[in-house]
mmCIF file of N, CA, C and O in Angstrom:
data_model
loop_
_atom_site.group_PDB
_atom_site.id
_atom_site.type_symbol
_atom_site.label_atom_id
_atom_site.label_comp_id
_atom_site.label_asym_id
_atom_site.label_seq_id
_atom_site.Cartn_x
_atom_site.Cartn_y
_atom_site.Cartn_z
ATOM 1 N N MET A 9 -90.467 -16.384 90.638
ATOM 2 C CA MET A 9 -89.701 -15.798 91.981
ATOM 3 C C MET A 9 -89.307 -14.398 91.720
ATOM 4 O O MET A 9 -88.185 -14.331 91.214
ATOM 5 N N HIS A 10 -89.538 -13.285 92.948
ATOM 6 C CA HIS A 10 -88.889 -11.984 92.229
ATOM 7 C C HIS A 10 -88.412 -11.498 93.394
ATOM 8 O O HIS A 10 -88.782 -12.043 94.887
ATOM 9 N N CYS A 11 -87.020 -11.192 93.978
ATOM 10 C CA CYS A 11 -86.435 -10.766 94.935
ATOM 11 C C CYS A 11 -86.101 -9.208 95.084
ATOM 12 O O CYS A 11 -86.211 -8.397 93.736
ATOM 13 N N TYR A 12 -86.245 -8.570 95.846
ATOM 14 C CA TYR A 12 -85.933 -7.091 95.952
ATOM 15 C C TYR A 12 -85.419 -6.792 97.220
ATOM 16 O O TYR A 12 -85.879 -6.981 98.298
ATOM 17 N N VAL A 13 -84.222 -6.191 96.680
ATOM 18 C CA VAL A 13 -83.067 -6.113 97.971
ATOM 19 C C VAL A 13 -82.976 -4.385 98.371
ATOM 20 O O VAL A 13 -82.744 -3.559 97.280
ATOM 21 N N VAL A 14 -83.021 -4.079 99.343
ATOM 22 C CA VAL A 14 -82.799 -2.989 99.976
ATOM 23 C C VAL A 14 -82.055 -2.607 100.983
ATOM 24 O O VAL A 14 -82.010 -3.620 101.969
ATOM 25 N N THR A 15 -81.211 -1.303 101.011
ATOM 26 C CA THR A 15 -80.439 -1.324 102.400
ATOM 27 C C THR A 15 -80.978 -0.589 103.210
ATOM 28 O O THR A 15 -81.819 0.426 103.106
ATOM 29 N N ALA A 16 -80.870 -0.965 104.497
ATOM 30 C CA ALA A 16 -81.991 -0.381 105.384
ATOM 31 C C ALA A 16 -80.815 0.821 106.220
ATOM 32 O O ALA A 16 -81.598 1.545 106.703
ATOM 33 N N HIS A 17 -79.470 0.732 106.121
ATOM 34 C CA HIS A 17 -78.655 2.253 106.722
ATOM 35 C C HIS A 17 -78.376 2.765 105.495
ATOM 36 O O HIS A 17 -77.577 2.011 104.528
ATOM 37 N N ARG A 18 -77.875 3.833 105.556
ATOM 38 C CA ARG A 18 -77.005 4.654 104.757
ATOM 39 C C ARG A 18 -75.684 4.283 104.783
ATOM 40 O O ARG A 18 -74.949 4.228 105.899
ATOM 41 N N ALA A 19 -75.119 4.367 103.409
ATOM 42 C CA ALA A 19 -73.634 4.196 103.755
ATOM 43 C C ALA A 19 -72.720 4.797 104.484
ATOM 44 O O ALA A 19 -72.973 6.053 104.659
ATOM 45 N N SER A 20 -71.947 4.442 105.509
ATOM 46 C CA SER A 20 -71.251 5.440 106.398
ATOM 47 C C SER A 20 -69.623 5.311 105.816
ATOM 48 O O SER A 20 -68.779 6.174 106.235
ATOM 49 N N CYS A 21 -69.112 4.450 105.075
ATOM 50 C CA CYS A 21 -67.877 4.527 104.490
ATOM 51 C C CYS A 21 -67.738 5.552 103.405
ATOM 52 O O CYS A 21 -68.452 5.519 102.291
ATOM 53 N N ALA A 22 -66.480 6.642 103.600
ATOM 54 C CA ALA A 22 -66.417 7.629 102.633
ATOM 55 C C ALA A 22 -65.666 6.694 101.694
ATOM 56 O O ALA A 22 -64.527 6.435 102.000
ATOM 57 N N GLN A 23 -66.000 6.746 100.161
ATOM 58 C CA GLN A 23 -65.411 6.082 99.034
ATOM 59 C C GLN A 23 -64.384 7.135 98.481
ATOM 60 O O GLN A 23 -63.045 6.630 98.085
ATOM 61 N N LEU A 24 -64.729 8.438 98.310
ATOM 62 C CA LEU A 24 -64.145 9.281 97.417
ATOM 63 C C LEU A 24 -64.668 10.618 98.142
ATOM 64 O O LEU A 24 -65.529 11.009 98.791
ATOM 65 N N SER A 25 -63.418 11.665 98.312
ATOM 66 C CA SER A 25 -63.926 13.113 98.392
ATOM 67 C C SER A 25 -63.027 13.846 97.742
ATOM 68 O O SER A 25 -62.235 13.567 96.970
ATOM 69 N N VAL A 26 -63.580 15.232 97.497
ATOM 70 C CA VAL A 26 -62.510 16.072 96.898
ATOM 71 C C VAL A 26 -63.097 17.576 97.705
ATOM 72 O O VAL A 26 -63.847 17.409 98.492
ATOM 73 N N ARG A 27 -62.032 18.580 97.576
ATOM 74 C CA ARG A 27 -62.348 19.743 98.221
ATOM 75 C C ARG A 27 -62.123 20.996 97.139
ATOM 76 O O ARG A 27 -61.449 21.030 96.328
ATOM 77 N N GLY A 28 -63.274 21.854 97.877
ATOM 78 C CA GLY A 28 -62.970 23.299 96.799
ATOM 79 C C GLY A 28 -64.126 24.181 97.041
ATOM 80 O O GLY A 28 -64.660 24.161 98.474
ATOM 81 N N SER A 29 -64.548 24.737 96.151
ATOM 82 C CA SER A 29 -65.203 26.053 96.739
ATOM 83 C C SER A 29 -66.603 25.778 95.983
ATOM 84 O O SER A 29 -67.034 26.337 94.682
ATOM 85 N N PHE A 30 -67.518 25.005 96.213
ATOM 86 C CA PHE A 30 -68.653 24.404 95.401
ATOM 87 C C PHE A 30 -69.930 25.280 96.102
ATOM 88 O O PHE A 30 -70.654 25.414 94.849
ATOM 89 N N THR A 31 -70.206 25.397 96.979
ATOM 90 C CA THR A 31 -71.527 26.039 97.663
ATOM 91 C C THR A 31 -71.523 27.932 97.573
ATOM 92 O O THR A 31 -72.221 28.424 97.735
ATOM 93 N N GLY A 32 -70.244 28.350 96.950
ATOM 94 C CA GLY A 32 -69.839 29.778 97.023
ATOM 95 C C GLY A 32 -68.329 30.152 97.127
ATOM 96 O O GLY A 32 -67.664 29.391 97.385
ATOM 97 N N PRO A 33 -68.052 31.289 96.613
ATOM 98 C CA PRO A 33 -66.965 31.497 96.179
ATOM 99 C C PRO A 33 -65.853 31.813 97.195
ATOM 100 O O PRO A 33 -64.748 31.184 97.351
ATOM 101 N N ASN A 34 -66.141 32.029 98.323
ATOM 102 C CA ASN A 34 -65.869 31.899 99.783
ATOM 103 C C ASN A 34 -65.565 30.934 100.797
ATOM 104 O O ASN A 34 -65.317 31.054 101.610
ATOM 105 N N ASP A 35 -66.674 29.747 100.232
ATOM 106 C CA ASP A 35 -66.467 28.529 101.071
ATOM 107 C C ASP A 35 -65.522 27.765 100.718
ATOM 108 O O ASP A 35 -64.950 27.598 99.406
ATOM 109 N N THR A 36 -64.993 27.226 101.709
ATOM 110 C CA THR A 36 -64.075 25.646 101.498
ATOM 111 C C THR A 36 -65.068 24.630 101.663
ATOM 112 O O THR A 36 -65.630 24.361 103.190
ATOM 113 N N ASN A 37 -65.313 23.835 100.860
ATOM 114 C CA ASN A 37 -66.161 22.750 100.942
ATOM 115 C C ASN A 37 -65.465 21.305 100.780
ATOM 116 O O ASN A 37 -64.351 21.194 100.170
ATOM 117 N N LEU A 38 -66.181 20.102 101.755
ATOM 118 C CA LEU A 38 -65.372 18.878 101.403
ATOM 119 C C LEU A 38 -66.843 18.262 101.032
ATOM 120 O O LEU A 38 -67.797 18.130 101.417
ATOM 121 N N ILE A 39 -66.587 17.394 99.761
ATOM 122 C CA ILE A 39 -67.944 16.581 99.433
ATOM 123 C C ILE A 39 -67.116 15.257 99.324
ATOM 124 O O ILE A 39 -66.200 15.013 98.916
ATOM 125 N N VAL A 40 -67.926 14.652 100.017
ATOM 126 C CA VAL A 40 -67.768 12.919 100.270
ATOM 127 C C VAL A 40 -68.853 12.294 99.449
ATOM 128 O O VAL A 40 -70.166 12.520 99.401
ATOM 129 N N ALA A 41 -68.288 11.263 98.654
ATOM 130 C CA ALA A 41 -69.111 10.417 97.998
ATOM 131 C C ALA A 41 -69.153 8.847 98.976
ATOM 132 O O ALA A 41 -67.874 8.438 99.469
ATOM 133 N N LYS A 42 -70.351 8.591 99.208
ATOM 134 C CA LYS A 42 -70.682 7.276 100.125
ATOM 135 C C LYS A 42 -71.474 6.270 99.327
ATOM 136 O O LYS A 42 -72.693 6.487 99.608
ATOM 137 N N GLY A 43 -71.248 5.385 98.346
ATOM 138 C CA GLY A 43 -72.045 4.482 97.764
ATOM 139 C C GLY A 43 -72.602 5.377 96.774
ATOM 140 O O GLY A 43 -72.089 5.969 96.091
ATOM 141 N N SER A 44 -74.125 5.257 97.106
ATOM 142 C CA SER A 44 -75.049 6.074 96.085
ATOM 143 C C SER A 44 -75.577 7.577 96.903
ATOM 144 O O SER A 44 -76.422 8.360 96.472
ATOM 145 N N ARG A 45 -74.633 8.111 97.788
ATOM 146 C CA ARG A 45 -75.104 9.184 98.159
ATOM 147 C C ARG A 45 -74.187 10.323 98.347
ATOM 148 O O ARG A 45 -72.804 9.735 98.095
ATOM 149 N N LEU A 46 -74.294 11.658 98.190
ATOM 150 C CA LEU A 46 -73.369 12.665 97.921
ATOM 151 C C LEU A 46 -73.627 13.550 99.518
ATOM 152 O O LEU A 46 -74.546 14.079 99.221
ATOM 153 N N VAL A 47 -72.540 13.523 100.021
ATOM 154 C CA VAL A 47 -72.246 14.656 101.043
ATOM 155 C C VAL A 47 -71.484 15.572 100.907
ATOM 156 O O VAL A 47 -70.429 15.518 100.728
ATOM 157 N N VAL A 48 -72.323 16.852 101.365
ATOM 158 C CA VAL A 48 -71.543 18.609 101.218
ATOM 159 C C VAL A 48 -71.354 18.906 102.040
ATOM 160 O O VAL A 48 -72.320 19.214 103.149
ATOM 161 N N TYR A 49 -70.300 19.105 102.733
ATOM 162 C CA TYR A 49 -69.935 20.070 104.389
ATOM 163 C C TYR A 49 -69.488 21.170 103.783
ATOM 164 O O TYR A 49 -68.227 21.468 102.888
ATOM 165 N N THR A 50 -69.330 22.184 104.611
ATOM 166 C CA THR A 50 -68.545 23.603 104.634
ATOM 167 C C THR A 50 -67.677 23.475 105.792
ATOM 168 O O THR A 50 -68.009 23.377 106.858
ATOM 169 N N ALA A 51 -66.531 23.801 105.574
ATOM 170 C CA ALA A 51 -65.392 23.689 106.827
ATOM 171 C C ALA A 51 -65.451 25.044 107.295
ATOM 172 O O ALA A 51 -65.634 26.527 106.721
ATOM 173 N N THR A 52 -65.616 25.303 108.680
ATOM 174 C CA THR A 52 -65.400 26.492 109.583
ATOM 175 C C THR A 52 -64.390 26.240 110.130
ATOM 176 O O THR A 52 -63.222 25.078 110.155
ATOM 177 N N GLN A 53 -63.908 27.461 110.944
ATOM 178 C CA GLN A 53 -62.748 27.345 111.918
ATOM 179 C C GLN A 53 -62.699 26.100 113.065
ATOM 180 O O GLN A 53 -61.721 25.619 113.301
ATOM 181 N N GLU A 54 -64.179 25.625 113.526
ATOM 182 C CA GLU A 54 -64.031 24.586 114.829
ATOM 183 C C GLU A 54 -64.325 23.385 114.350
ATOM 184 O O GLU A 54 -64.209 22.440 114.647
ATOM 185 N N SER A 55 -65.250 23.333 112.859
ATOM 186 C CA SER A 55 -65.880 21.814 112.396
ATOM 187 C C SER A 55 -66.082 21.969 110.919
ATOM 188 O O SER A 55 -65.785 23.154 110.410
ATOM 189 N N LEU A 56 -66.917 20.694 110.696
ATOM 190 C CA LEU A 56 -67.245 20.853 109.240
ATOM 191 C C LEU A 56 -68.965 20.632 109.400
ATOM 192 O O LEU A 56 -69.579 19.969 110.000
ATOM 193 N N GLN A 57 -69.435 21.606 108.917
ATOM 194 C CA GLN A 57 -71.146 21.762 108.908
ATOM 195 C C GLN A 57 -71.622 20.886 107.582
ATOM 196 O O GLN A 57 -71.373 21.655 106.328
ATOM 197 N N PRO A 58 -72.706 20.332 107.999
ATOM 198 C CA PRO A 58 -73.241 19.534 106.751
ATOM 199 C C PRO A 58 -74.178 20.595 106.138
ATOM 200 O O PRO A 58 -75.021 21.355 106.547
ATOM 201 N N VAL A 59 -73.972 20.309 104.352
ATOM 202 C CA VAL A 59 -75.178 21.161 103.832
ATOM 203 C C VAL A 59 -75.905 20.861 103.147
ATOM 204 O O VAL A 59 -76.994 21.011 103.115
ATOM 205 N N LEU A 60 -75.612 19.493 102.661
ATOM 206 C CA LEU A 60 -76.368 18.772 101.634
ATOM 207 C C LEU A 60 -76.250 17.211 101.445
ATOM 208 O O LEU A 60 -74.876 16.944 101.794
ATOM 209 N N ASP A 61 -77.155 16.451 101.854
ATOM 210 C CA ASP A 61 -77.234 15.330 101.818
ATOM 211 C C ASP A 61 -77.914 14.327 100.753
ATOM 212 O O ASP A 61 -79.390 14.910 101.395
ATOM 213 N N THR A 62 -78.034 14.043 99.810
ATOM 214 C CA THR A 62 -78.572 13.621 98.813
ATOM 215 C C THR A 62 -78.060 12.236 98.283
ATOM 216 O O THR A 62 -77.173 12.075 98.005
ATOM 217 N N GLY A 63 -79.115 11.419 97.333
ATOM 218 C CA GLY A 63 -79.194 10.594 96.575
ATOM 219 C C GLY A 63 -78.617 10.489 95.359
ATOM 220 O O GLY A 63 -79.034 11.655 94.788
ATOM 221 N N VAL A 64 -78.010 9.676 94.605
ATOM 222 C CA VAL A 64 -77.690 9.437 93.158
ATOM 223 C C VAL A 64 -78.117 8.204 92.666
ATOM 224 O O VAL A 64 -77.940 7.278 93.320
ATOM 225 N N TYR A 65 -78.925 8.278 91.560
ATOM 226 C CA TYR A 65 -79.242 7.457 90.965
ATOM 227 C C TYR A 65 -77.831 6.444 90.310
ATOM 228 O O TYR A 65 -77.485 6.454 89.126
ATOM 229 N N GLY A 66 -77.422 5.335 91.340
ATOM 230 C CA GLY A 66 -76.522 4.577 90.989
ATOM 231 C C GLY A 66 -75.358 4.688 92.107
ATOM 232 O O GLY A 66 -74.927 5.851 92.846
ATOM 233 N N ARG A 67 -74.143 3.864 92.078
ATOM 234 C CA ARG A 67 -73.352 4.050 92.861
ATOM 235 C C ARG A 67 -72.012 4.653 92.202
ATOM 236 O O ARG A 67 -71.963 4.471 90.754
ATOM 237 N N ILE A 68 -71.481 5.860 92.924
ATOM 238 C CA ILE A 68 -70.861 6.809 92.544
ATOM 239 C C ILE A 68 -69.604 6.103 91.993
ATOM 240 O O ILE A 68 -68.808 5.574 93.178
ATOM 241 N N ALA A 69 -68.649 6.214 91.051
ATOM 242 C CA ALA A 69 -67.520 5.716 90.802
ATOM 243 C C ALA A 69 -66.194 6.692 91.025
ATOM 244 O O ALA A 69 -64.842 6.152 91.154
ATOM 245 N N ALA A 70 -66.607 7.968 90.512
ATOM 246 C CA ALA A 70 -65.964 8.523 90.512
ATOM 247 C C ALA A 70 -66.464 10.339 90.719
ATOM 248 O O ALA A 70 -67.456 10.531 90.037
ATOM 249 N N ILE A 71 -65.341 10.988 91.573
ATOM 250 C CA ILE A 71 -66.086 12.725 91.352
ATOM 251 C C ILE A 71 -65.173 13.659 91.127
ATOM 252 O O ILE A 71 -63.885 13.256 91.593
ATOM 253 N N GLU A 72 -64.989 14.667 90.497
ATOM 254 C CA GLU A 72 -64.103 15.699 90.327
ATOM 255 C C GLU A 72 -64.703 17.229 90.749
ATOM 256 O O GLU A 72 -65.946 17.353 89.646
ATOM 257 N N LEU A 73 -64.134 18.129 90.661
ATOM 258 C CA LEU A 73 -64.381 19.293 91.136
ATOM 259 C C LEU A 73 -64.085 20.278 89.946
ATOM 260 O O LEU A 73 -62.383 19.749 89.871
ATOM 261 N N TYR A 74 -64.373 21.157 89.052
ATOM 262 C CA TYR A 74 -63.616 22.214 88.161
ATOM 263 C C TYR A 74 -64.560 23.280 88.123
ATOM 264 O O TYR A 74 -65.501 23.320 88.635
ATOM 265 N N ARG A 75 -63.550 24.491 87.649
ATOM 266 C CA ARG A 75 -64.351 26.013 87.874
ATOM 267 C C ARG A 75 -64.052 26.062 85.771
ATOM 268 O O ARG A 75 -62.919 25.971 85.497
ATOM 269 N N VAL A 76 -64.913 26.436 85.538
ATOM 270 C CA VAL A 76 -65.545 27.134 84.460
ATOM 271 C C VAL A 76 -64.746 28.188 84.248
ATOM 272 O O VAL A 76 -64.937 29.189 85.188
ATOM 273 N N ALA A 77 -64.363 28.594 83.308
ATOM 274 C CA ALA A 77 -63.680 29.666 83.312
ATOM 275 C C ALA A 77 -64.593 31.033 83.341
ATOM 276 O O ALA A 77 -65.887 31.223 82.901
ATOM 277 N N GLY A 78 -64.379 32.330 84.292
ATOM 278 C CA GLY A 78 -65.540 33.217 84.651
ATOM 279 C C GLY A 78 -66.141 32.888 85.676
ATOM 280 O O GLY A 78 -66.809 33.605 85.958
ATOM 281 N N ALA A 79 -66.330 31.903 86.268
ATOM 282 C CA ALA A 79 -67.347 31.270 87.231
ATOM 283 C C ALA A 79 -66.854 31.762 88.362
ATOM 284 O O ALA A 79 -65.726 31.475 88.787
ATOM 285 N N GLU A 80 -67.513 31.491 89.701
ATOM 286 C CA GLU A 80 -67.187 32.133 90.937
ATOM 287 C C GLU A 80 -67.302 30.887 91.989
ATOM 288 O O GLU A 80 -66.374 30.891 92.773
ATOM 289 N N ARG A 81 -67.760 29.799 91.421
ATOM 290 C CA ARG A 81 -67.833 28.297 91.992
ATOM 291 C C ARG A 81 -67.424 27.173 91.420
ATOM 292 O O ARG A 81 -67.393 27.559 90.044
ATOM 293 N N ASP A 82 -67.225 26.282 91.929
ATOM 294 C CA ASP A 82 -66.667 24.968 91.307
ATOM 295 C C ASP A 82 -68.058 24.699 91.116
ATOM 296 O O ASP A 82 -68.804 24.520 91.729
ATOM 297 N N SER A 83 -67.993 23.287 89.823
ATOM 298 C CA SER A 83 -69.131 22.481 89.407
ATOM 299 C C SER A 83 -68.578 21.179 89.686
ATOM 300 O O SER A 83 -67.020 20.956 89.863
ATOM 301 N N LEU A 84 -69.598 20.096 90.121
ATOM 302 C CA LEU A 84 -69.149 18.848 90.305
ATOM 303 C C LEU A 84 -69.357 17.785 89.192
ATOM 304 O O LEU A 84 -70.535 17.732 88.597
ATOM 305 N N TYR A 85 -68.255 16.986 88.570
ATOM 306 C CA TYR A 85 -68.735 16.177 87.841
ATOM 307 C C TYR A 85 -68.780 15.036 88.475
ATOM 308 O O TYR A 85 -68.242 14.120 89.293
ATOM 309 N N ILE A 86 -69.949 13.852 88.085
ATOM 310 C CA ILE A 86 -70.310 12.708 88.849
ATOM 311 C C ILE A 86 -70.336 11.540 87.989
ATOM 312 O O ILE A 86 -70.766 11.730 86.993
ATOM 313 N N LEU A 87 -69.607 10.641 88.142
ATOM 314 C CA LEU A 87 -69.778 9.374 87.205
ATOM 315 C C LEU A 87 -70.158 8.387 88.148
ATOM 316 O O LEU A 87 -69.662 7.941 88.909
ATOM 317 N N THR A 88 -71.073 7.238 87.639
ATOM 318 C CA THR A 88 -71.485 6.204 88.116
ATOM 319 C C THR A 88 -70.549 4.784 87.523
ATOM 320 O O THR A 88 -69.938 5.094 86.588
ATOM 321 N N GLU A 89 -70.974 4.188 88.334
ATOM 322 C CA GLU A 89 -70.055 2.581 87.840
ATOM 323 C C GLU A 89 -70.792 2.243 86.620
ATOM 324 O O GLU A 89 -69.969 1.296 85.903
ATOM 325 N N ARG A 90 -72.069 2.286 86.248
ATOM 326 C CA ARG A 90 -72.687 2.223 85.022
ATOM 327 C C ARG A 90 -72.337 3.249 83.743
ATOM 328 O O ARG A 90 -72.877 3.180 82.875
ATOM 329 N N LEU A 91 -71.301 4.222 84.114
ATOM 330 C CA LEU A 91 -70.533 4.891 83.336
ATOM 331 C C LEU A 91 -72.022 6.233 82.975
ATOM 332 O O LEU A 91 -71.397 6.582 81.613
ATOM 333 N N LYS A 92 -72.460 6.642 83.578
ATOM 334 C CA LYS A 92 -73.548 7.487 83.178
ATOM 335 C C LYS A 92 -72.794 8.772 84.081
ATOM 336 O O LYS A 92 -72.440 8.626 85.307
ATOM 337 N N PHE A 93 -72.860 9.765 83.507
ATOM 338 C CA PHE A 93 -72.458 10.759 84.294
ATOM 339 C C PHE A 93 -73.403 11.935 84.401
ATOM 340 O O PHE A 93 -74.202 12.344 83.836
ATOM 341 N N CYS A 94 -73.225 13.147 85.211
ATOM 342 C CA CYS A 94 -73.684 14.514 85.249
ATOM 343 C C CYS A 94 -72.948 15.321 85.883
ATOM 344 O O CYS A 94 -71.832 15.139 86.402
ATOM 345 N N ILE A 95 -73.073 16.715 85.513
ATOM 346 C CA ILE A 95 -72.321 17.857 86.262
ATOM 347 C C ILE A 95 -73.473 18.627 87.114
ATOM 348 O O ILE A 95 -74.536 18.800 86.600
ATOM 349 N N VAL A 96 -73.022 18.795 88.428
ATOM 350 C CA VAL A 96 -74.085 19.619 89.364
ATOM 351 C C VAL A 96 -73.324 20.505 89.686
ATOM 352 O O VAL A 96 -72.620 20.812 89.831
ATOM 353 N N GLU A 97 -74.370 21.888 90.049
ATOM 354 C CA GLU A 97 -73.714 23.171 90.529
ATOM 355 C C GLU A 97 -74.519 23.396 91.775
ATOM 356 O O GLU A 97 -75.905 22.919 91.685
ATOM 357 N N TYR A 98 -74.402 24.318 92.625
ATOM 358 C CA TYR A 98 -75.124 24.231 93.846
ATOM 359 C C TYR A 98 -75.780 25.621 93.549
ATOM 360 O O TYR A 98 -75.292 26.522 93.049
ATOM 361 N N ASP A 99 -76.780 25.776 93.987
ATOM 362 C CA ASP A 99 -77.967 26.722 94.083
ATOM 363 C C ASP A 99 -78.159 27.094 95.245
ATOM 364 O O ASP A 99 -78.683 26.368 96.125
ATOM 365 N N SER A 100 -77.730 28.130 95.734
ATOM 366 C CA SER A 100 -77.845 28.834 97.345
ATOM 367 C C SER A 100 -79.285 28.997 97.646
ATOM 368 O O SER A 100 -79.532 29.063 98.920
ATOM 369 N N THR A 101 -79.975 29.607 96.791
ATOM 370 C CA THR A 101 -80.968 29.902 96.891
ATOM 371 C C THR A 101 -82.181 28.829 97.283
ATOM 372 O O THR A 101 -83.211 29.034 98.069
ATOM 373 N N THR A 102 -82.083 27.619 96.570
ATOM 374 C CA THR A 102 -82.926 26.310 97.100
ATOM 375 C C THR A 102 -82.382 25.412 97.763
ATOM 376 O O THR A 102 -82.855 24.858 98.159
ATOM 377 N N GLY A 103 -80.966 25.662 97.897
ATOM 378 C CA GLY A 103 -80.025 24.434 98.831
ATOM 379 C C GLY A 103 -79.770 23.573 98.057
ATOM 380 O O GLY A 103 -79.953 22.413 98.254
#
């Protein structure tokens, strides 16, 4: 017998968040990890505008923004619960 379990709804509980300049050098971004989803918002004077909502293969255990010397934007380090990691940068031409 085989069982297949799938969630019907996206996670709504924010587990982790970081703030930085991820989408551009003059942008203030809030990046929120919700289970296996990553949501990027841009802060404006009035509200938070969603920029990106994407899935990650695995449950996110940690996220951290850092800036490489000479770079204009921050890079995002993502670590999953199974200790797999990746470093992500935002490409404004493709979103």
